[in-house]
Amino acid sequence: MNITVYLGSSFGNDPAYREQAVKLGRWIAENGHTLVYGAGSVGLMGVLADSVLAADGKVIGVIPQFMVDQGRGHNGLSQLYVVETMQERKAIMLDLGDCYIAFPGGLGTLEEISEAMTREKLGISPRKSVYYNCFGYYDDLFRMFDKMCEEGFLPAEYMSCVRQAHTLEELGAIINE
Ligand code: AMP
């Protein structure tokens, strides 16, 4: 399976996020999956890619030229797409992925996974999106999703598009079901 992972271009304050990114990378490689991601060498993005590669896994990166010019690209990937715009990058990452995972990250991560979830909600794509909610990082966001539902902005039937996994076992079960 091609797994598109959206995650922080920062490390986060707690070293536990890096450790978990290493474990996710190893898990992707050992289960025979391919990582698709934003081709960054920075923050948790770089940690994840390095971990997949270190476990002999395959990594496909998609990055805009301006980020390459800023020295933020990863040079050692199995396959690299260099595109012009952020929109092109997102479209290719959506297209290549058989499923989408949001690991802890910031605004970029939220933007990317929101588009993936919205495509499923609109019936554009059946591919699943999952928040990897390790350490309860996304708990407040899930409270917000409940509020959207309670306040009538997210119809209950679409709550099935909003998935979370707390462990790698749960993640595996969701993407394989
Ligand atoms: P953020 O969560 O705001 O750190 O953004 C990370 C997500 O947005 C990643 O999944 C990338 O696809 C994209 N992104 C944002 N900033 C960068 C960066 N400096 N280098 C590479 N990708 C980035």
Short mmCIF file of C-alpha atoms and ligand atoms in Angstrom, two decimals:
data_model
loop_
_atom_site.label_atom_id
_atom_site.label_comp_id
_atom_site.label_asym_id
_atom_site.label_seq_id
_atom_site.Cartn_x
_atom_site.Cartn_y
_atom_site.Cartn_z
CA MET A 1 0.00 0.00 0.00
CA ASN A 2 1.13 3.58 -0.64
CA ILE A 3 0.61 5.46 2.63
CA THR A 4 0.60 9.25 2.42
CA VAL A 5 1.69 10.74 5.74
CA TYR A 6 1.22 14.40 6.65
CA LEU A 7 3.30 15.54 9.62
CA GLY A 8 5.22 18.33 11.23
CA SER A 9 8.04 20.14 9.52
CA SER A 10 9.05 20.88 13.14
CA PHE A 11 10.11 18.37 15.75
CA GLY A 12 7.63 19.34 18.47
CA ASN A 13 8.85 20.04 21.99
CA ASP A 14 8.67 16.51 23.34
CA PRO A 15 11.32 14.04 22.02
CA ALA A 16 8.59 11.38 22.24
CA TYR A 17 7.20 12.64 18.90
CA ARG A 18 10.51 11.89 17.17
CA GLU A 19 10.66 8.46 18.75
CA GLN A 20 7.13 7.73 17.57
CA ALA A 21 7.95 8.99 14.05
CA VAL A 22 10.87 6.54 13.96
CA LYS A 23 8.53 3.70 15.02
CA LEU A 24 5.95 4.66 12.39
CA GLY A 25 8.65 4.66 9.70
CA ARG A 26 9.90 1.24 10.73
CA TRP A 27 6.32 -0.07 10.81
CA ILE A 28 5.65 1.23 7.28
CA ALA A 29 8.78 -0.47 5.91
CA GLU A 30 8.38 -3.73 7.81
CA ASN A 31 4.79 -4.09 6.62
CA GLY A 32 5.88 -3.69 3.00
CA HIS A 33 4.20 -0.31 2.53
CA THR A 34 5.61 2.70 0.65
CA LEU A 35 5.75 6.11 2.29
CA VAL A 36 4.46 9.07 0.29
CA TYR A 37 5.19 12.43 1.92
CA GLY A 38 6.18 16.05 1.33
CA ALA A 39 9.88 15.24 0.70
CA GLY A 40 11.13 17.46 3.50
CA SER A 41 14.38 16.85 5.32
CA VAL A 42 13.16 19.03 8.18
CA GLY A 43 11.52 18.19 11.51
CA LEU A 44 9.45 15.03 11.93
CA MET A 45 9.16 14.75 8.14
CA GLY A 46 12.87 14.04 7.82
CA VAL A 47 12.84 11.70 10.82
CA LEU A 48 10.03 9.62 9.31
CA ALA A 49 11.61 9.35 5.86
CA ASP A 50 15.01 8.42 7.30
CA SER A 51 13.41 5.72 9.42
CA VAL A 52 11.62 4.11 6.45
CA LEU A 53 14.84 4.21 4.38
CA ALA A 54 16.91 2.78 7.26
CA ALA A 55 14.54 -0.20 7.37
CA ASP A 56 14.97 -0.74 3.60
CA GLY A 57 11.56 0.70 2.79
CA LYS A 58 10.58 2.82 -0.20
CA VAL A 59 9.89 6.55 0.06
CA ILE A 60 8.26 8.74 -2.59
CA GLY A 61 8.55 12.49 -2.01
CA VAL A 62 6.66 15.36 -3.62
CA ILE A 63 8.02 18.88 -3.16
CA PRO A 64 7.69 22.28 -4.79
CA GLN A 65 10.78 23.78 -6.43
CA PHE A 66 10.82 26.78 -4.07
CA MET A 67 11.29 24.46 -1.07
CA VAL A 68 14.12 22.67 -2.87
CA ASP A 69 15.69 26.10 -3.49
CA GLN A 70 15.39 26.85 0.24
CA GLY A 71 17.33 23.68 1.01
CA ARG A 72 14.37 21.93 2.69
CA GLY A 73 14.26 18.87 0.41
CA HIS A 74 15.44 15.37 1.25
CA ASN A 75 18.21 14.18 -1.11
CA GLY A 76 18.10 10.44 -0.50
CA LEU A 77 14.57 9.35 -1.44
CA SER A 78 13.65 6.37 -3.63
CA GLN A 79 11.64 8.63 -5.94
CA LEU A 80 11.19 12.41 -6.03
CA TYR A 81 8.60 14.58 -7.78
CA VAL A 82 9.58 18.26 -8.00
CA VAL A 83 6.52 20.39 -8.81
CA GLU A 84 5.79 24.10 -9.19
CA THR A 85 3.07 24.77 -6.63
CA MET A 86 1.79 23.58 -3.25
CA GLN A 87 -1.52 22.73 -4.96
CA GLU A 88 0.21 20.40 -7.44
CA ARG A 89 2.09 18.78 -4.58
CA LYS A 90 -1.09 18.12 -2.61
CA ALA A 91 -2.85 16.72 -5.66
CA ILE A 92 -0.02 14.25 -6.38
CA MET A 93 0.20 13.17 -2.73
CA LEU A 94 -3.56 12.54 -2.73
CA ASP A 95 -3.36 10.71 -6.04
CA LEU A 96 -0.45 8.43 -5.04
CA GLY A 97 -1.79 7.52 -1.58
CA ASP A 98 -4.04 4.51 -0.99
CA CYS A 99 -4.77 6.00 2.44
CA TYR A 100 -3.78 9.11 4.39
CA ILE A 101 -2.36 9.49 7.88
CA ALA A 102 -1.99 12.68 9.92
CA PHE A 103 0.83 12.32 12.40
CA PRO A 104 1.28 15.19 14.91
CA GLY A 105 2.05 18.42 13.06
CA GLY A 106 0.90 22.00 12.59
CA LEU A 107 -1.10 24.07 10.12
CA GLY A 108 0.27 22.35 7.00
CA THR A 109 -0.61 18.94 8.40
CA LEU A 110 -4.15 20.02 9.27
CA GLU A 111 -4.69 21.58 5.87
CA GLU A 112 -3.56 18.48 4.01
CA ILE A 113 -5.53 15.92 6.04
CA SER A 114 -8.63 18.15 5.95
CA GLU A 115 -8.62 18.04 2.16
CA ALA A 116 -8.23 14.25 2.18
CA MET A 117 -11.14 13.86 4.64
CA THR A 118 -13.33 16.28 2.73
CA ARG A 119 -12.79 14.34 -0.51
CA GLU A 120 -14.09 11.19 1.20
CA LYS A 121 -17.06 13.10 2.67
CA LEU A 122 -17.97 14.47 -0.77
CA GLY A 123 -17.65 11.02 -2.36
CA ILE A 124 -14.77 12.13 -4.62
CA SER A 125 -12.56 9.35 -3.25
CA PRO A 126 -13.22 6.30 -1.03
CA ARG A 127 -9.67 6.39 0.43
CA LYS A 128 -9.47 6.59 4.19
CA SER A 129 -7.92 9.30 6.34
CA VAL A 130 -6.72 8.53 9.86
CA TYR A 131 -5.37 10.76 12.60
CA TYR A 132 -2.56 8.95 14.35
CA ASN A 133 -3.53 10.36 17.74
CA CYS A 134 -0.45 9.30 19.66
CA PHE A 135 -0.07 10.85 23.11
CA GLY A 136 -3.60 12.30 22.72
CA TYR A 137 -2.18 15.05 20.49
CA TYR A 138 -5.43 15.33 18.51
CA ASP A 139 -7.87 14.94 21.44
CA ASP A 140 -8.92 18.61 21.32
CA LEU A 141 -9.51 18.38 17.57
CA PHE A 142 -11.76 15.37 18.10
CA ARG A 143 -13.71 17.38 20.68
CA MET A 144 -14.09 19.99 17.96
CA PHE A 145 -15.40 17.38 15.51
CA ASP A 146 -17.98 16.34 18.15
CA LYS A 147 -18.96 19.98 18.53
CA MET A 148 -19.33 20.35 14.74
CA CYS A 149 -21.69 17.39 14.89
CA GLU A 150 -23.64 18.67 17.92
CA GLU A 151 -24.01 22.13 16.40
CA GLY A 152 -25.26 20.74 13.11
CA PHE A 153 -22.25 21.55 10.92
CA LEU A 154 -21.07 17.98 10.45
CA PRO A 155 -23.93 15.55 9.75
CA ALA A 156 -23.60 12.44 11.93
CA GLU A 157 -23.36 10.11 8.91
CA TYR A 158 -20.07 11.75 7.97
CA MET A 159 -18.47 11.13 11.35
CA SER A 160 -17.31 7.82 9.83
CA CYS A 161 -14.83 9.85 7.73
CA VAL A 162 -13.17 11.09 10.92
CA ARG A 163 -10.96 8.24 12.15
CA GLN A 164 -8.30 8.03 14.81
CA ALA A 165 -5.77 5.45 15.91
CA HIS A 166 -3.90 5.57 19.20
CA THR A 167 -1.43 2.78 18.42
CA LEU A 168 0.25 1.24 15.37
CA GLU A 169 -1.94 -1.85 15.87
CA GLU A 170 -5.07 0.29 15.62
CA LEU A 171 -3.64 2.08 12.61
CA GLY A 172 -2.99 -1.23 10.84
CA ALA A 173 -6.49 -2.49 11.64
CA ILE A 174 -8.11 0.65 10.22
CA ILE A 175 -6.17 0.80 6.96
CA ASN A 176 -6.55 -2.94 6.33
CA GLU A 177 -10.27 -3.21 7.13
P1 AMP B 1 3.35 21.78 9.37
O1 AMP B 1 2.39 20.76 9.92
O2 AMP B 1 2.77 23.17 9.35
O3 AMP B 1 4.72 21.70 9.94
O4 AMP B 1 3.48 21.43 7.83
C1 AMP B 1 3.90 20.16 7.45
C2 AMP B 1 3.11 19.67 6.27
O5 AMP B 1 2.95 20.73 5.30
C3 AMP B 1 3.85 18.55 5.59
O6 AMP B 1 3.02 17.38 5.48
C4 AMP B 1 4.28 19.12 4.25
O7 AMP B 1 3.66 18.46 3.16
C5 AMP B 1 3.92 20.61 4.28
N1 AMP B 1 5.05 21.51 4.67
C6 AMP B 1 4.91 22.63 5.39
N2 AMP B 1 6.10 23.21 5.65
C7 AMP B 1 7.04 22.44 5.06
C8 AMP B 1 8.48 22.52 4.98
N3 AMP B 1 9.18 23.49 5.56
N4 AMP B 1 9.12 21.56 4.30
C9 AMP B 1 8.43 20.59 3.71
N5 AMP B 1 7.09 20.47 3.78
C10 AMP B 1 6.38 21.36 4.43
#
